[in-house]
mmCIF file of N, CA and C and ligand atoms in Angstrom:
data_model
loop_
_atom_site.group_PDB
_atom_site.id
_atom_site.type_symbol
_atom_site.label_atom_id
_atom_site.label_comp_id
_atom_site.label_asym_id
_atom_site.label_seq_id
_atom_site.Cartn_x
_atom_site.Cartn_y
_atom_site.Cartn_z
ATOM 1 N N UNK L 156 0.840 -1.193 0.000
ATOM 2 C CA UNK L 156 0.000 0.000 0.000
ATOM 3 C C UNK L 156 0.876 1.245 0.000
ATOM 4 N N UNK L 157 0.596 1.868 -0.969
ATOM 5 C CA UNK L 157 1.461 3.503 -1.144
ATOM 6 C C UNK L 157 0.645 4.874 -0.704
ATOM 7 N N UNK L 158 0.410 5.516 0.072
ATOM 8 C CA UNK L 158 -0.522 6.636 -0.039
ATOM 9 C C UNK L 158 0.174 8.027 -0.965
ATOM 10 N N UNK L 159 -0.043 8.614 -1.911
ATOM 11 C CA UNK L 159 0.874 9.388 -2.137
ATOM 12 C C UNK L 159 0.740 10.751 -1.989
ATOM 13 N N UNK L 160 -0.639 11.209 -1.387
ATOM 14 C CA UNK L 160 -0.436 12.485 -1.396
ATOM 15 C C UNK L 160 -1.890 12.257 -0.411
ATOM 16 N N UNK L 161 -2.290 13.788 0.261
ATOM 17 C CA UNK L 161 -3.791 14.333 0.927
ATOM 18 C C UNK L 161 -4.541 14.700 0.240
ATOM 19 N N UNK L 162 -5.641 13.932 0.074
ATOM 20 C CA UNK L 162 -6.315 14.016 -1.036
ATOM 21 C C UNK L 162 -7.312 14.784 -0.904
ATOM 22 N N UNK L 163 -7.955 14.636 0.068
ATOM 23 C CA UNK L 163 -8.373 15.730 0.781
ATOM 24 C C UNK L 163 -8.866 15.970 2.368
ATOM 25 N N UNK L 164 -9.589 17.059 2.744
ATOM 26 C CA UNK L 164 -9.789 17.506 4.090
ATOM 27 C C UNK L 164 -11.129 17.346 4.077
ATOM 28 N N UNK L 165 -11.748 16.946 5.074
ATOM 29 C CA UNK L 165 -12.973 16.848 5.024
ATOM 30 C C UNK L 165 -13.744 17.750 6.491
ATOM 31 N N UNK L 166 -14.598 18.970 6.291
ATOM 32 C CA UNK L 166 -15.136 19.656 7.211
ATOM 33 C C UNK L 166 -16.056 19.614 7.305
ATOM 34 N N UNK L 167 -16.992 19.286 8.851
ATOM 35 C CA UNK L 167 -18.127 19.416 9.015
ATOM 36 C C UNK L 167 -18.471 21.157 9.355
ATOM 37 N N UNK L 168 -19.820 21.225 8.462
ATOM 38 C CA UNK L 168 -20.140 23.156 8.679
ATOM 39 C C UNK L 168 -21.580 22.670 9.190
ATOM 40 N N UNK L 169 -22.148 23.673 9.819
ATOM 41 C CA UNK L 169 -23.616 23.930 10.032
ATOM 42 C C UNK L 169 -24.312 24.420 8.590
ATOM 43 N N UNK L 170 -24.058 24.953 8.170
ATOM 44 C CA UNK L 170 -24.746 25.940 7.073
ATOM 45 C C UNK L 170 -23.822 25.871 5.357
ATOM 46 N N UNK L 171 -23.810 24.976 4.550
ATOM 47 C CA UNK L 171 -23.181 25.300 3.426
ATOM 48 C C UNK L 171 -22.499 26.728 3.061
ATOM 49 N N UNK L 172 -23.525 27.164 2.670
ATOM 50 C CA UNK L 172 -23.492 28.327 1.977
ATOM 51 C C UNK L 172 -22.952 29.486 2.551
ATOM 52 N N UNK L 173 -23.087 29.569 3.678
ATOM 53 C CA UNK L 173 -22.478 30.338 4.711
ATOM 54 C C UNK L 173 -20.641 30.197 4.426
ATOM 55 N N UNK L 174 -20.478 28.603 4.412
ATOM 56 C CA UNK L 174 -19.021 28.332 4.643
ATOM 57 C C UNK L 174 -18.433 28.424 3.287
ATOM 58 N N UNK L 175 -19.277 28.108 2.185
ATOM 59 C CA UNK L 175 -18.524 28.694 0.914
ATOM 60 C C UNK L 175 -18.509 30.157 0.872
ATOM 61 N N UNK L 176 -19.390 31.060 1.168
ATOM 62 C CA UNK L 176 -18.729 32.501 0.837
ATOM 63 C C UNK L 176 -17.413 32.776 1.530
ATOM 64 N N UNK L 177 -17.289 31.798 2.375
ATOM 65 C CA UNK L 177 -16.152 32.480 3.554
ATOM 66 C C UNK L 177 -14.977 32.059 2.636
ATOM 67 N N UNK L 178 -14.871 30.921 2.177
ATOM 68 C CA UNK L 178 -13.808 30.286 1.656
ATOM 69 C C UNK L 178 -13.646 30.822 0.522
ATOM 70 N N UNK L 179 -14.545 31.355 -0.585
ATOM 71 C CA UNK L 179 -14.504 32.502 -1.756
ATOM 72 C C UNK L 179 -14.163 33.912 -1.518
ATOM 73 N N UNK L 180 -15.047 34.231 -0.580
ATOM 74 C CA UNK L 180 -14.353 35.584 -0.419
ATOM 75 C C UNK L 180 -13.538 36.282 0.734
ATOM 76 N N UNK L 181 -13.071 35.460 1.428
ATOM 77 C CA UNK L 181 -12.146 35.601 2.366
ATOM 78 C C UNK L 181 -11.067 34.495 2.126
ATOM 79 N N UNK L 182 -11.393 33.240 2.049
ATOM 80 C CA UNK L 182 -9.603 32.631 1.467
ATOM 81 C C UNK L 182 -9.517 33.251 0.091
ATOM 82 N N UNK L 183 -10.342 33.237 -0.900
ATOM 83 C CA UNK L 183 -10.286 33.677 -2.031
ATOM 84 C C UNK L 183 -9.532 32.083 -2.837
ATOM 85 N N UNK L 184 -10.289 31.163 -2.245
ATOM 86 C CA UNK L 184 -10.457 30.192 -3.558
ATOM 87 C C UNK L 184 -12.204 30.075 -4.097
ATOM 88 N N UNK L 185 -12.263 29.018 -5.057
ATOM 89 C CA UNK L 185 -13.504 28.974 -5.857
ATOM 90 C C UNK L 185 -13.933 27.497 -5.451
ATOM 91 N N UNK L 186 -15.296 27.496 -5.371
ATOM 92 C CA UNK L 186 -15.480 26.225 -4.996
ATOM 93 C C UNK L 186 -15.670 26.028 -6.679
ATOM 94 N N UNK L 187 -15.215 24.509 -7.123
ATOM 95 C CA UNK L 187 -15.628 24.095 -8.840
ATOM 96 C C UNK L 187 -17.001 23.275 -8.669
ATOM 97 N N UNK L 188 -17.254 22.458 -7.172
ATOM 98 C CA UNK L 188 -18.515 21.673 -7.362
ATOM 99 C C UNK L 188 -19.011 21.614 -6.006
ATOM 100 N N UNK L 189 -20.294 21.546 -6.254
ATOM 101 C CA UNK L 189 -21.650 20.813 -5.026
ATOM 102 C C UNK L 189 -22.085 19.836 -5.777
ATOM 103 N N UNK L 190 -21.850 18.863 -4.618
ATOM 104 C CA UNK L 190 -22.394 17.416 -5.144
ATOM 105 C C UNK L 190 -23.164 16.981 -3.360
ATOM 106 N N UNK L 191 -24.322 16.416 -3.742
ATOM 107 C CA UNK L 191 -25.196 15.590 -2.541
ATOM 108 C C UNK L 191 -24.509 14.447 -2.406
ATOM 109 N N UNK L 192 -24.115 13.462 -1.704
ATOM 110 C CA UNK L 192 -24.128 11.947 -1.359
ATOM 111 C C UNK L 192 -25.225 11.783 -0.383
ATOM 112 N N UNK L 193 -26.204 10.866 -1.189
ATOM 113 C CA UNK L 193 -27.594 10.574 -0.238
ATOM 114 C C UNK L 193 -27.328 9.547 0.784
ATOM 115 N N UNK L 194 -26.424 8.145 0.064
ATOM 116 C CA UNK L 194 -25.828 7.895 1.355
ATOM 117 C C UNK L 194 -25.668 8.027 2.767
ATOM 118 N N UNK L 195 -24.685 9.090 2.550
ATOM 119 C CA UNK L 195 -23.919 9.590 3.078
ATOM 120 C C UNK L 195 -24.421 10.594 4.303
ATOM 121 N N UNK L 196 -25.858 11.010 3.823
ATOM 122 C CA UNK L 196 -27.131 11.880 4.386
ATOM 123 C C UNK L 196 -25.931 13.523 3.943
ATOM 124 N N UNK L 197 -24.986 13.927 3.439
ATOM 125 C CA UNK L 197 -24.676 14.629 3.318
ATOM 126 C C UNK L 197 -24.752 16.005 1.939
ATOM 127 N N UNK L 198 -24.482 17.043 2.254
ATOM 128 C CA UNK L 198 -24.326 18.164 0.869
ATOM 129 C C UNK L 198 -23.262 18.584 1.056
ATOM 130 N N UNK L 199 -22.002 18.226 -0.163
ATOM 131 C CA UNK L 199 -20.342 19.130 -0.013
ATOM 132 C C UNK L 199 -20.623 19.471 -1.285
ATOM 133 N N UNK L 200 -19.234 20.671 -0.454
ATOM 134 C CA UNK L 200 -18.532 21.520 -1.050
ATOM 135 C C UNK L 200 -17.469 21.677 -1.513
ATOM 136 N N UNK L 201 -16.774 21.526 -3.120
ATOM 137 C CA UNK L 201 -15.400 21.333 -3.347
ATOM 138 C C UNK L 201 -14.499 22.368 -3.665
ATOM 139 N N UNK L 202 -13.408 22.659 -2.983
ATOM 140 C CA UNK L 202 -12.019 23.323 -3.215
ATOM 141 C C UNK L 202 -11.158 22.781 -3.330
ATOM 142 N N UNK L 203 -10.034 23.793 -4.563
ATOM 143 C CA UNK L 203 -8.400 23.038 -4.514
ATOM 144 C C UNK L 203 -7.777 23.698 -4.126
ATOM 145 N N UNK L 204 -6.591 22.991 -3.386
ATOM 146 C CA UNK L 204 -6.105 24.146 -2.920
ATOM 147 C C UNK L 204 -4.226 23.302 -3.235
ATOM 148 N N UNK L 205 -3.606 23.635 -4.388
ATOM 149 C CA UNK L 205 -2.490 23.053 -4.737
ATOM 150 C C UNK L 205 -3.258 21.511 -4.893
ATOM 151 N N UNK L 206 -2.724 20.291 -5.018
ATOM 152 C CA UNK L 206 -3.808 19.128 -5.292
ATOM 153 C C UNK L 206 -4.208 18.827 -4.192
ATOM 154 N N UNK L 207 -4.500 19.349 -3.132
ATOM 155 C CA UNK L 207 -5.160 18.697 -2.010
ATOM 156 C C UNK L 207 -6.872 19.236 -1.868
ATOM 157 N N UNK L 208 -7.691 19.043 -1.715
ATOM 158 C CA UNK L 208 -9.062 19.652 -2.126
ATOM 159 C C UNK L 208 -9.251 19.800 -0.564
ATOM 160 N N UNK L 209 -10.271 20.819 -0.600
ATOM 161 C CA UNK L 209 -11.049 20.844 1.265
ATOM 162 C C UNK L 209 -12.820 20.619 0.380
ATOM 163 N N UNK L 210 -13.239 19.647 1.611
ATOM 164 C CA UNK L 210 -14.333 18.997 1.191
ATOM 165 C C UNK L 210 -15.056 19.530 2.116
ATOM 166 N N UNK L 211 -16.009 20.666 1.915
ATOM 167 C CA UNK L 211 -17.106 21.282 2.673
ATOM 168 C C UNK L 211 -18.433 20.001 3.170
ATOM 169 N N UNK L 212 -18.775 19.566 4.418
ATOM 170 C CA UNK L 212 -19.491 18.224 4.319
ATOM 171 C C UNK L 212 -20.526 19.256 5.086
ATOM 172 N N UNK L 213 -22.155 19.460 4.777
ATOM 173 C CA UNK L 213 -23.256 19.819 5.680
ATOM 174 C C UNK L 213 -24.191 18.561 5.680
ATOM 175 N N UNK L 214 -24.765 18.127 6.950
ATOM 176 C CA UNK L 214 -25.741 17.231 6.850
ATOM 177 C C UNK L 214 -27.196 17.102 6.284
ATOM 178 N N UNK L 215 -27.492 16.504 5.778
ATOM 179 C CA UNK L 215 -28.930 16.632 5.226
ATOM 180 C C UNK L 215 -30.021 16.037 6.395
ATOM 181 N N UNK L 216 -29.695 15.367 6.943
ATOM 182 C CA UNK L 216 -30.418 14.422 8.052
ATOM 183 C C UNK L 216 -29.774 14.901 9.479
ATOM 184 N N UNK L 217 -30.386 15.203 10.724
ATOM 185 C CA UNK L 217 -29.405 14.906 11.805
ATOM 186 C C UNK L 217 -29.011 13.918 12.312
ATOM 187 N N UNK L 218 -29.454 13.037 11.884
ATOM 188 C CA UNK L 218 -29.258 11.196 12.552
ATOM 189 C C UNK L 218 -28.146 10.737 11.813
ATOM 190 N N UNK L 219 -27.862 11.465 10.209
ATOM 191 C CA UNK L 219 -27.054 11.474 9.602
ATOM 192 C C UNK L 219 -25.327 10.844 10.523
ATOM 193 N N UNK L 220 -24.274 10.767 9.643
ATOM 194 C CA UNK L 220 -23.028 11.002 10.624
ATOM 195 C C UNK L 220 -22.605 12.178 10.433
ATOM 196 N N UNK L 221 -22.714 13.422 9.694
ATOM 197 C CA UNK L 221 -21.880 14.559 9.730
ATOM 198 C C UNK L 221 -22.996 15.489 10.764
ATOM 199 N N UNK L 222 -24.372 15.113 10.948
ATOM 200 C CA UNK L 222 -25.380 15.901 12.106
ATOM 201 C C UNK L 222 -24.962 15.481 13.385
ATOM 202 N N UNK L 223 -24.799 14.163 13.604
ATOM 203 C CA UNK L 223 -24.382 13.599 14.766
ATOM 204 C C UNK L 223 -23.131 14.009 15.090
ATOM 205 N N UNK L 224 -21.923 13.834 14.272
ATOM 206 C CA UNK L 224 -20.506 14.546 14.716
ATOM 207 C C UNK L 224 -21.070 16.379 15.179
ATOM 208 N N UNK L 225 -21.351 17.220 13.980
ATOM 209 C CA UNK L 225 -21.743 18.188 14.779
ATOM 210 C C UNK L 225 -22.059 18.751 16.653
ATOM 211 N N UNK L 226 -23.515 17.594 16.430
ATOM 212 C CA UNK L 226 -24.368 17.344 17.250
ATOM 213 C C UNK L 226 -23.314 17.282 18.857
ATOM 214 N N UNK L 227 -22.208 16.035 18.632
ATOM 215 C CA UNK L 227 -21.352 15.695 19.663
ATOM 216 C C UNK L 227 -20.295 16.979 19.815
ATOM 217 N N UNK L 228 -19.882 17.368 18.454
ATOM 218 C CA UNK L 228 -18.072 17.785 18.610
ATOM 219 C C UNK L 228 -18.132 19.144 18.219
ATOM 220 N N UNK L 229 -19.423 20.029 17.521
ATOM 221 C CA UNK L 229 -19.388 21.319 16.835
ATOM 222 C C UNK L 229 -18.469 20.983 15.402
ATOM 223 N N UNK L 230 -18.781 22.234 14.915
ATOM 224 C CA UNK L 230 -18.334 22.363 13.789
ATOM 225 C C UNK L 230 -16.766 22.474 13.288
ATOM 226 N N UNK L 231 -15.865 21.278 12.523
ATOM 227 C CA UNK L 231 -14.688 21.382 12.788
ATOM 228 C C UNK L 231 -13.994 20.242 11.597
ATOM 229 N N UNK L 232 -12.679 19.821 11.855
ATOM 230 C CA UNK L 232 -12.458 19.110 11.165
ATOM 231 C C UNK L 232 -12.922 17.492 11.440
ATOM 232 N N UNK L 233 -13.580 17.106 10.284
ATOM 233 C CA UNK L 233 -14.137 15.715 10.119
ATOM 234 C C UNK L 233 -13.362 14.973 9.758
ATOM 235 N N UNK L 234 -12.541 14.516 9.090
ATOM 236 C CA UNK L 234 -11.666 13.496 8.619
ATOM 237 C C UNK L 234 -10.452 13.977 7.387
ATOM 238 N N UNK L 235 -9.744 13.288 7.689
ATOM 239 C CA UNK L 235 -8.570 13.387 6.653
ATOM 240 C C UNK L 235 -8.464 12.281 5.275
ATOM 241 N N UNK L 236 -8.401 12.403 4.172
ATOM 242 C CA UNK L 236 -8.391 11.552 3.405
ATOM 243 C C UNK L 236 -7.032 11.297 2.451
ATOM 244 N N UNK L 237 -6.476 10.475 2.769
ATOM 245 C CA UNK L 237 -5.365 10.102 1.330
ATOM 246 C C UNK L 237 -5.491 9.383 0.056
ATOM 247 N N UNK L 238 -4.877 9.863 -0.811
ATOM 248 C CA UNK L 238 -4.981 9.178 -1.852
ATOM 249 C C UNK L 238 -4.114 7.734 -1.769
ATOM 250 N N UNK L 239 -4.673 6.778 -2.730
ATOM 251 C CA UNK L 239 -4.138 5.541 -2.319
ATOM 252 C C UNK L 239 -4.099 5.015 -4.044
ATOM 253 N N UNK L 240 -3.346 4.370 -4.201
ATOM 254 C CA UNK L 240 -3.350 3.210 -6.045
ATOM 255 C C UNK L 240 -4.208 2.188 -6.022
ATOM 256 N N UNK L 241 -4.507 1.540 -5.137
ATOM 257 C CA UNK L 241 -5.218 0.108 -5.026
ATOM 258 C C UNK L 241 -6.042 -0.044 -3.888
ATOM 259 N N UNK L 242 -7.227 0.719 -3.711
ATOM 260 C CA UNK L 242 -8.085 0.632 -2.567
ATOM 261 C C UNK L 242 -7.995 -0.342 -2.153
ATOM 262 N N UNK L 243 -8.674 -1.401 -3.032
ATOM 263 C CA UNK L 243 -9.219 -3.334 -2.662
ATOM 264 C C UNK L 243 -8.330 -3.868 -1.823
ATOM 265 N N UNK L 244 -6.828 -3.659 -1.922
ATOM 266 C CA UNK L 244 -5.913 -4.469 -1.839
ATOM 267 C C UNK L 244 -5.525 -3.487 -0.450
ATOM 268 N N UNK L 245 -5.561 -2.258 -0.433
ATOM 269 C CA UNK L 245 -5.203 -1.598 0.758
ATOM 270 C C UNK L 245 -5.734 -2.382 2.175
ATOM 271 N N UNK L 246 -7.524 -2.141 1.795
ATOM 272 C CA UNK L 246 -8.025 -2.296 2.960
ATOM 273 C C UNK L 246 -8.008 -3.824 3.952
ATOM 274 N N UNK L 247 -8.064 -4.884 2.889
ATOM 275 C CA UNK L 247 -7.397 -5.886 3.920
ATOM 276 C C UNK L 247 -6.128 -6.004 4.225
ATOM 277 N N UNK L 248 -5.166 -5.619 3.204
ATOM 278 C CA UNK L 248 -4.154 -4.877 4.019
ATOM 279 C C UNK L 248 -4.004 -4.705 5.438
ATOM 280 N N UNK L 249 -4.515 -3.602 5.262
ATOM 281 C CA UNK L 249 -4.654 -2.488 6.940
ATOM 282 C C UNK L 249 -5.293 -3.444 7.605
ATOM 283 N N UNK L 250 -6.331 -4.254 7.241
ATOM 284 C CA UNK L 250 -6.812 -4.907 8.452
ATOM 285 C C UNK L 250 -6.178 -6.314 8.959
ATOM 286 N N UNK L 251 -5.385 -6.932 8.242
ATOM 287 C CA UNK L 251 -4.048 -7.492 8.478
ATOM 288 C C UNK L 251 -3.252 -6.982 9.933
ATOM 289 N N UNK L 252 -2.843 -5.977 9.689
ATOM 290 C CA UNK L 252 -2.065 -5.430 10.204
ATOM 291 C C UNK L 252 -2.791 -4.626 11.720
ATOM 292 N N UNK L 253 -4.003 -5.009 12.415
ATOM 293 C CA UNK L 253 -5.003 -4.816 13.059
ATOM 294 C C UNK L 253 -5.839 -3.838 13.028
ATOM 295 N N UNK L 254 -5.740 -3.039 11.713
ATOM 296 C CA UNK L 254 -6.572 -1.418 12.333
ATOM 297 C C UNK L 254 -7.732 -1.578 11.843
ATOM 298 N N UNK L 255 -9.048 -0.900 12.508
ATOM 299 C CA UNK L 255 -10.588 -1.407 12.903
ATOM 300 C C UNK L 255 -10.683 -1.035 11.413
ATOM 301 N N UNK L 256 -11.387 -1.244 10.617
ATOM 302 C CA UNK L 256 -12.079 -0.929 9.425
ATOM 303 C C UNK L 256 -13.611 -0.562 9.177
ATOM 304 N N UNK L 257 -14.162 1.165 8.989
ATOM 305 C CA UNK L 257 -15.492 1.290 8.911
ATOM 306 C C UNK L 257 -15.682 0.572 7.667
ATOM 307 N N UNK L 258 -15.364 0.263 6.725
ATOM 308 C CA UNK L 258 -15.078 -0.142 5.226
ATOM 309 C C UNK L 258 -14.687 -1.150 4.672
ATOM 310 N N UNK L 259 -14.999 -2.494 4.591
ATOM 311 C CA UNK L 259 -14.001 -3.272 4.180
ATOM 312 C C UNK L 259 -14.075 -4.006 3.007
ATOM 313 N N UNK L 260 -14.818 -2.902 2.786
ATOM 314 C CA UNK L 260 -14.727 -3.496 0.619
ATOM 315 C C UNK L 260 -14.925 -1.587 0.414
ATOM 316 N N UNK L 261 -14.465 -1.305 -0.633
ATOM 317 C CA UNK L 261 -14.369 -0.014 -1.103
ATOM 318 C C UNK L 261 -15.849 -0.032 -1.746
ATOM 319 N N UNK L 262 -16.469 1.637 -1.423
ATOM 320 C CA UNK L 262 -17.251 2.256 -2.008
ATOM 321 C C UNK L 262 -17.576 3.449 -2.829
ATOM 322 N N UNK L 263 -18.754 4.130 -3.317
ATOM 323 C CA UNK L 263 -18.509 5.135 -4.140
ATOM 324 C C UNK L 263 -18.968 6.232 -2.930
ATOM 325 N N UNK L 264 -17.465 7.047 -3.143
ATOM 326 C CA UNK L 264 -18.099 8.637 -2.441
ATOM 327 C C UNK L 264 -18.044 9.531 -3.904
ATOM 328 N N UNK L 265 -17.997 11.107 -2.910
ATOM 329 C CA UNK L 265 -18.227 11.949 -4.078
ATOM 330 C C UNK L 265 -17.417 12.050 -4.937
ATOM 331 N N UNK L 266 -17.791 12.766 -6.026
ATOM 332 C CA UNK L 266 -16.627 12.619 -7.338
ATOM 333 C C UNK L 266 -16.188 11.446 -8.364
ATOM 334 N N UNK L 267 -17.392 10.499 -7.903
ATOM 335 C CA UNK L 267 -16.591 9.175 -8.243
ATOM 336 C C UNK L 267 -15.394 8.647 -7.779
ATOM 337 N N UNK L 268 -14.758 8.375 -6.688
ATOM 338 C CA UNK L 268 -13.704 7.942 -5.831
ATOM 339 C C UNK L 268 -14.127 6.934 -5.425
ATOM 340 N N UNK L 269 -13.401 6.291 -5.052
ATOM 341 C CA UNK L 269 -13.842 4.740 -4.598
ATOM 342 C C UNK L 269 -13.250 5.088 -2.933
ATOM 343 N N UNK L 270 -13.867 4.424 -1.677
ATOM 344 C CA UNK L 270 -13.506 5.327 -0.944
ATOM 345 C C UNK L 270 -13.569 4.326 0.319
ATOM 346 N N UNK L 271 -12.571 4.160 1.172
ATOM 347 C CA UNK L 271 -12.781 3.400 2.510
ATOM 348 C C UNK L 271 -11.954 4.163 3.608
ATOM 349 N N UNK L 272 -13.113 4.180 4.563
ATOM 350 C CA UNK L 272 -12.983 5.070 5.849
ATOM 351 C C UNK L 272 -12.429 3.379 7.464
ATOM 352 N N UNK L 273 -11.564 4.301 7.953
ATOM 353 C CA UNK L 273 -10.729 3.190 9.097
ATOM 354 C C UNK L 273 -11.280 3.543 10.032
ATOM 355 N N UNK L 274 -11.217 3.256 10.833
ATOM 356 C CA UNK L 274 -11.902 3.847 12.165
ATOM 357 C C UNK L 274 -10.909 4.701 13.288
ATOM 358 N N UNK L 275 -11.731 5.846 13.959
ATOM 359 C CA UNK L 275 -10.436 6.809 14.711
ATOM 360 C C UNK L 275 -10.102 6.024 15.817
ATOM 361 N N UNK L 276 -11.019 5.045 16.213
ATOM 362 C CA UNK L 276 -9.870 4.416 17.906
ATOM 363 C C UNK L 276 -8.623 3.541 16.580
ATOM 364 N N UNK L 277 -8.743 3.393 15.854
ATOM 365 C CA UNK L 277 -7.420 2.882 14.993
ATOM 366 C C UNK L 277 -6.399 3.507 14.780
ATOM 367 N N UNK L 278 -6.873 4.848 14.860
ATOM 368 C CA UNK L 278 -5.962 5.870 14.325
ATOM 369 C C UNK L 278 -5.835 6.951 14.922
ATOM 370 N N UNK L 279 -5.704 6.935 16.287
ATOM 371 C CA UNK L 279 -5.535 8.065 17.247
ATOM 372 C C UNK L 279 -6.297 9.046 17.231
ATOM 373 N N UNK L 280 -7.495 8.640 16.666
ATOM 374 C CA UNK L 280 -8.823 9.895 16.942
ATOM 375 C C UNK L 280 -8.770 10.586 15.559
ATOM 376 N N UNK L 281 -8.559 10.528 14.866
ATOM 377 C CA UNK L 281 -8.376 10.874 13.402
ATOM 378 C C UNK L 281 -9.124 9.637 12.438
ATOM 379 N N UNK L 282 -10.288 10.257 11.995
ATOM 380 C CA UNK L 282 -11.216 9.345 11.220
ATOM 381 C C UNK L 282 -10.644 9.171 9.486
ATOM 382 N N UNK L 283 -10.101 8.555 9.412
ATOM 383 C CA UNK L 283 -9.248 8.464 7.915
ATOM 384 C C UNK L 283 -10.064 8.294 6.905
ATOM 385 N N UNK L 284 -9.550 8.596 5.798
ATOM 386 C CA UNK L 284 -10.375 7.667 4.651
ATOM 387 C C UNK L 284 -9.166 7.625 3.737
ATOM 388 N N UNK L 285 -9.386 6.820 3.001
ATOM 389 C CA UNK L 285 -8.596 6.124 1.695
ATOM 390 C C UNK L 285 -9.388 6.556 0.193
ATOM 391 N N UNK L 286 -8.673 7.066 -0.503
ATOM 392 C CA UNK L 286 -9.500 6.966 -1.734
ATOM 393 C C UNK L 286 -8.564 7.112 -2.847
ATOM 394 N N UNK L 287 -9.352 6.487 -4.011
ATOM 395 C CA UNK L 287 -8.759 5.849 -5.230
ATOM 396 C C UNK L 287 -9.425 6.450 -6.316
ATOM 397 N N UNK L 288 -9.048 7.201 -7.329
ATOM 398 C CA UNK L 288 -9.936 7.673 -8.396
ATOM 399 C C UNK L 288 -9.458 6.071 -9.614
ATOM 400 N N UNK L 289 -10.664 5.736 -9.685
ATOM 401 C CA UNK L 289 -10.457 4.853 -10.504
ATOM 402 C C UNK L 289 -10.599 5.274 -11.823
ATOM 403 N N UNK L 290 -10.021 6.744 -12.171
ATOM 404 C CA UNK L 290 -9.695 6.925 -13.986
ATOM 405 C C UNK L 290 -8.742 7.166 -13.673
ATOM 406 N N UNK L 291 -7.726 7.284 -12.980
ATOM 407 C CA UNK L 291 -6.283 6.723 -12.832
ATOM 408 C C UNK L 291 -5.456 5.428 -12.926
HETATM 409 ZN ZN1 ZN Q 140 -13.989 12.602 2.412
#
């Protein structure tokens, strides 16, 4: 397993729209997309920032997991994501090697990424995810 870069940041906000003007007109980047994951109960927001993206996450549901993190922790950073070459092969991997797995077959998140999340008592309180653009 290779990770080669941060693929991206993932933030829980209360309010979308609120948190993209801030990031447009006060960082002064552009968001390029809003995409829903129904899944996911979530609505993000995408920025680049050099190749690492910040992933605006608002909940659609509160029972949701990005309402419930809120709900527990306020509004803040949600998870870190790396890029990875071979999801499939990563995640039993990692679980080889003992770390808890929310994921253990890869799925579709946003953007089309194929995408598996580890669990934070695995990872020192840091909710990971793995993801693979499979047009690479
Ligand atoms: Zn993510």
């Amino acid at each position: 397993m290779k990770l080669s870069h941060i693929e991206h940041i993932g933030i829980a906000v209360s309010n979308l729209d609120e948190a993209i003007s801030f990031y447009e007109e006060v960082l002064g980047m552009k968001c390029y997309a809003v995409e829903e994951v129904k899944d996911q109960k979530v609505k993000t927001a995408f920025f680049m920032v050099g190749q690492t993206k910040i992933e605006l996450l608002e909940s659609t549901d509160p029972e949701g997991p990005i309402g419930k993190f809120i709900d527990k922790k306020g509004q803040g950073i949600h998870h870190i994501a790396f890029a990875v070459d071979n999801l499939k092969d990563a995640l039993p991997e990692l679980e080889e090697k003992g770390v808890r797995l929310i994921d253990r077959t890869p799925r579709k998140g946003a953007e089309g990424l194929n995408i598996g999340f580890l669990h934070p008592k695995s990872t020192f309180g840091v909710l990971t995810e793995l993801c693979e653009d499979p047009k690479k």
